[in-house]
């Protein structure tokens, strides 16, 4: 069987992701997912955000079992692998180092290529994971990547030819959700909590300012500050204000964030004349945002692509598909590859 597959030239890639607080490994054979394993890190919960030192320590504990399970679930042994793809940046340096060092050792021991992957490119390339019945966007297309660490509008001309049209100047969109949720006394990560509460609240109950940046860039720190001041004032008048208005507060905050995103997308669609819009990142799970994106796409006659949730949050399947696409181009990395905390998607 092994030889037979070799004759058929199957390409088997192991993807490894450790840029933030998720240790993940995935096996991809000819672009199809065979396993996609993610170990989250609860250790950050009590701090209300990711603590870098704790993240790298947890990666060290998780990396071996996570890769082991990914290989076993895919039903292959390390010897069957054709390459190891790994996130080389951007991300937390100490966290990136764990995945990268592991991937290097594996590549060296197995004498197979190492492929360094850009985390943000991978979020977009997740749309090319082969999934039965799942359409893939044709080039060029507009991509929106929204998560706890990123907020970008990207013009995608080809797999590795991307241009940033707009990005956040301060907090990422998920960070805005999480920090405002914290002000409301909700547990971390607060994004899903706000989403859940917003369902039964009035989105017009309270009016918060939308950032007035003219171009396609985002800013969410102003919203956070205005919610803080608003709450301080209201709590002075009524200490039970948050408790009594929680659903309306969540709905109003969510409404403001969604409005910002749709306004920027509207500008980007008019600027590029695109007919295709692809979404990635954990915040794409937001129900209100999904509904808004669906009606925005309908109104503008756009094909909308939102991959399965397991491929939109931080995962290694997206790293493996980026690695597969690079493998086919013969683009490998040297074994002295260094991780990069900051790294533009355009480089
Ligand atoms: O992509 P992701 O899993 O990890 C990175 O940050 O890269 O995204 C996590 C972020 C968190 O900020 C979380 O609060 C947010 O995505 N999030 C949501 C929802 N689900 C996750 N935000 C709003 N509504 C949701 N349903
Ligand atoms: Zn990410």
mmCIF file with all atom_site columns, N, CA and C in Angstrom, residues 13-38:
data_model
loop_
_atom_site.group_PDB
_atom_site.id
_atom_site.type_symbol
_atom_site.label_atom_id
_atom_site.label_alt_id
_atom_site.label_comp_id
_atom_site.label_asym_id
_atom_site.label_entity_id
_atom_site.label_seq_id
_atom_site.pdbx_PDB_ins_code
_atom_site.Cartn_x
_atom_site.Cartn_y
_atom_site.Cartn_z
_atom_site.occupancy
_atom_site.B_iso_or_equiv
_atom_site.pdbx_formal_charge
_atom_site.auth_seq_id
_atom_site.auth_comp_id
_atom_site.auth_asym_id
_atom_site.auth_atom_id
_atom_site.pdbx_PDB_model_num
ATOM 1  N N  . UNK A 1 13 ? 1.435  16.142 3.810  1.00 0.00 ? 13 UNK A N  1
ATOM 2  C CA . UNK A 1 13 ? 2.029  17.271 4.541  1.00 0.00 ? 13 UNK A CA 1
ATOM 3  C C  . UNK A 1 13 ? 1.537  17.273 5.986  1.00 0.00 ? 13 UNK A C  1
ATOM 4  N N  . UNK A 1 14 ? 2.479  17.476 6.895  1.00 0.00 ? 14 UNK A N  1
ATOM 5  C CA . UNK A 1 14 ? 2.098  17.708 8.297  1.00 0.00 ? 14 UNK A CA 1
ATOM 6  C C  . UNK A 1 14 ? 2.150  19.215 8.527  1.00 0.00 ? 14 UNK A C  1
ATOM 7  N N  . UNK A 1 15 ? 1.079  19.784 9.039  1.00 0.00 ? 15 UNK A N  1
ATOM 8  C CA . UNK A 1 15 ? 1.051  21.216 9.357  1.00 0.00 ? 15 UNK A CA 1
ATOM 9  C C  . UNK A 1 15 ? 1.121  21.401 10.863 1.00 0.00 ? 15 UNK A C  1
ATOM 10 N N  . UNK A 1 16 ? 1.886  22.397 11.303 1.00 0.00 ? 16 UNK A N  1
ATOM 11 C CA . UNK A 1 16 ? 2.003  22.682 12.737 1.00 0.00 ? 16 UNK A CA 1
ATOM 12 C C  . UNK A 1 16 ? 1.769  24.173 12.966 1.00 0.00 ? 16 UNK A C  1
ATOM 13 N N  . UNK A 1 17 ? 0.916  24.472 13.956 1.00 0.00 ? 17 UNK A N  1
ATOM 14 C CA . UNK A 1 17 ? 0.603  25.876 14.275 1.00 0.00 ? 17 UNK A CA 1
ATOM 15 C C  . UNK A 1 17 ? 0.786  26.103 15.775 1.00 0.00 ? 17 UNK A C  1
ATOM 16 N N  . UNK A 1 18 ? 1.558  27.156 16.124 1.00 0.00 ? 18 UNK A N  1
ATOM 17 C CA . UNK A 1 18 ? 1.729  27.475 17.557 1.00 0.00 ? 18 UNK A CA 1
ATOM 18 C C  . UNK A 1 18 ? 1.985  28.975 17.739 1.00 0.00 ? 18 UNK A C  1
ATOM 19 N N  . UNK A 1 19 ? 1.319  29.807 16.916 1.00 0.00 ? 19 UNK A N  1
ATOM 20 C CA . UNK A 1 19 ? 1.668  31.232 16.954 1.00 0.00 ? 19 UNK A CA 1
ATOM 21 C C  . UNK A 1 19 ? 1.056  31.991 18.125 1.00 0.00 ? 19 UNK A C  1
ATOM 22 N N  . UNK A 1 20 ? -0.028 31.451 18.696 1.00 0.00 ? 20 UNK A N  1
ATOM 23 C CA . UNK A 1 20 ? -0.670 32.173 19.803 1.00 0.00 ? 20 UNK A CA 1
ATOM 24 C C  . UNK A 1 20 ? -0.981 31.205 20.950 1.00 0.00 ? 20 UNK A C  1
ATOM 25 N N  . UNK A 1 21 ? -2.242 30.925 21.176 1.00 0.00 ? 21 UNK A N  1
ATOM 26 C CA . UNK A 1 21 ? -2.570 30.073 22.327 1.00 0.00 ? 21 UNK A CA 1
ATOM 27 C C  . UNK A 1 21 ? -3.228 28.765 21.914 1.00 0.00 ? 21 UNK A C  1
ATOM 28 N N  . UNK A 1 22 ? -3.012 28.356 20.666 1.00 0.00 ? 22 UNK A N  1
ATOM 29 C CA . UNK A 1 22 ? -3.532 27.064 20.226 1.00 0.00 ? 22 UNK A CA 1
ATOM 30 C C  . UNK A 1 22 ? -2.383 26.224 19.712 1.00 0.00 ? 22 UNK A C  1
ATOM 31 N N  . UNK A 1 23 ? -2.221 25.008 20.256 1.00 0.00 ? 23 UNK A N  1
ATOM 32 C CA . UNK A 1 23 ? -1.216 24.101 19.707 1.00 0.00 ? 23 UNK A CA 1
ATOM 33 C C  . UNK A 1 23 ? -1.965 23.191 18.750 1.00 0.00 ? 23 UNK A C  1
ATOM 34 N N  . UNK A 1 24 ? -1.588 23.210 17.472 1.00 0.00 ? 24 UNK A N  1
ATOM 35 C CA . UNK A 1 24 ? -2.379 22.463 16.502 1.00 0.00 ? 24 UNK A CA 1
ATOM 36 C C  . UNK A 1 24 ? -1.498 21.722 15.507 1.00 0.00 ? 24 UNK A C  1
ATOM 37 N N  . UNK A 1 25 ? -1.994 20.559 15.074 1.00 0.00 ? 25 UNK A N  1
ATOM 38 C CA . UNK A 1 25 ? -1.307 19.781 14.043 1.00 0.00 ? 25 UNK A CA 1
ATOM 39 C C  . UNK A 1 25 ? -2.360 19.174 13.130 1.00 0.00 ? 25 UNK A C  1
ATOM 40 N N  . UNK A 1 26 ? -2.026 19.086 11.842 1.00 0.00 ? 26 UNK A N  1
ATOM 41 C CA . UNK A 1 26 ? -2.978 18.525 10.877 1.00 0.00 ? 26 UNK A CA 1
ATOM 42 C C  . UNK A 1 26 ? -2.217 17.772 9.801  1.00 0.00 ? 26 UNK A C  1
ATOM 43 N N  . UNK A 1 27 ? -2.855 16.749 9.260  1.00 0.00 ? 27 UNK A N  1
ATOM 44 C CA . UNK A 1 27 ? -2.265 16.020 8.134  1.00 0.00 ? 27 UNK A CA 1
ATOM 45 C C  . UNK A 1 27 ? -3.173 16.209 6.925  1.00 0.00 ? 27 UNK A C  1
ATOM 46 N N  . UNK A 1 28 ? -2.519 16.542 5.831  1.00 0.00 ? 28 UNK A N  1
ATOM 47 C CA . UNK A 1 28 ? -3.234 16.814 4.587  1.00 0.00 ? 28 UNK A CA 1
ATOM 48 C C  . UNK A 1 28 ? -2.633 15.929 3.500  1.00 0.00 ? 28 UNK A C  1
ATOM 49 N N  . UNK A 1 29 ? -3.466 15.192 2.801  1.00 0.00 ? 29 UNK A N  1
ATOM 50 C CA . UNK A 1 29 ? -2.954 14.373 1.702  1.00 0.00 ? 29 UNK A CA 1
ATOM 51 C C  . UNK A 1 29 ? -3.590 14.869 0.406  1.00 0.00 ? 29 UNK A C  1
ATOM 52 N N  . UNK A 1 30 ? -2.757 15.334 -0.496 1.00 0.00 ? 30 UNK A N  1
ATOM 53 C CA . UNK A 1 30 ? -3.211 15.910 -1.774 1.00 0.00 ? 30 UNK A CA 1
ATOM 54 C C  . UNK A 1 30 ? -4.287 16.980 -1.577 1.00 0.00 ? 30 UNK A C  1
ATOM 55 N N  . UNK A 1 31 ? -4.098 17.809 -0.584 1.00 0.00 ? 31 UNK A N  1
ATOM 56 C CA . UNK A 1 31 ? -5.029 18.922 -0.362 1.00 0.00 ? 31 UNK A CA 1
ATOM 57 C C  . UNK A 1 31 ? -6.254 18.554 0.454  1.00 0.00 ? 31 UNK A C  1
ATOM 58 N N  . UNK A 1 32 ? -6.407 17.258 0.776  1.00 0.00 ? 32 UNK A N  1
ATOM 59 C CA . UNK A 1 32 ? -7.573 16.846 1.573  1.00 0.00 ? 32 UNK A CA 1
ATOM 60 C C  . UNK A 1 32 ? -7.153 16.623 3.019  1.00 0.00 ? 32 UNK A C  1
ATOM 61 N N  . UNK A 1 33 ? -8.012 17.041 3.941  1.00 0.00 ? 33 UNK A N  1
ATOM 62 C CA . UNK A 1 33 ? -7.688 16.895 5.360  1.00 0.00 ? 33 UNK A CA 1
ATOM 63 C C  . UNK A 1 33 ? -7.888 15.463 5.830  1.00 0.00 ? 33 UNK A C  1
ATOM 64 N N  . UNK A 1 34 ? -6.890 14.931 6.500  1.00 0.00 ? 34 UNK A N  1
ATOM 65 C CA . UNK A 1 34 ? -7.009 13.598 7.108  1.00 0.00 ? 34 UNK A CA 1
ATOM 66 C C  . UNK A 1 34 ? -7.113 13.691 8.628  1.00 0.00 ? 34 UNK A C  1
ATOM 67 N N  . UNK A 1 35 ? -6.570 14.773 9.185  1.00 0.00 ? 35 UNK A N  1
ATOM 68 C CA . UNK A 1 35 ? -6.726 15.004 10.627 1.00 0.00 ? 35 UNK A CA 1
ATOM 69 C C  . UNK A 1 35 ? -6.488 16.479 10.895 1.00 0.00 ? 35 UNK A C  1
ATOM 70 N N  . UNK A 1 36 ? -7.135 16.985 11.927 1.00 0.00 ? 36 UNK A N  1
ATOM 71 C CA . UNK A 1 36 ? -7.013 18.414 12.259 1.00 0.00 ? 36 UNK A CA 1
ATOM 72 C C  . UNK A 1 36 ? -7.200 18.532 13.774 1.00 0.00 ? 36 UNK A C  1
ATOM 73 N N  . UNK A 1 37 ? -6.081 18.524 14.500 1.00 0.00 ? 37 UNK A N  1
ATOM 74 C CA . UNK A 1 37 ? -6.120 18.448 15.968 1.00 0.00 ? 37 UNK A CA 1
ATOM 75 C C  . UNK A 1 37 ? -5.739 19.799 16.581 1.00 0.00 ? 37 UNK A C  1
ATOM 76 N N  . UNK A 1 38 ? -6.538 20.228 17.548 1.00 0.00 ? 38 UNK A N  1
ATOM 77 C CA . UNK A 1 38 ? -6.248 21.506 18.212 1.00 0.00 ? 38 UNK A CA 1
ATOM 78 C C  . UNK A 1 38 ? -6.313 21.325 19.726 1.00 0.00 ? 38 UNK A C  1
#
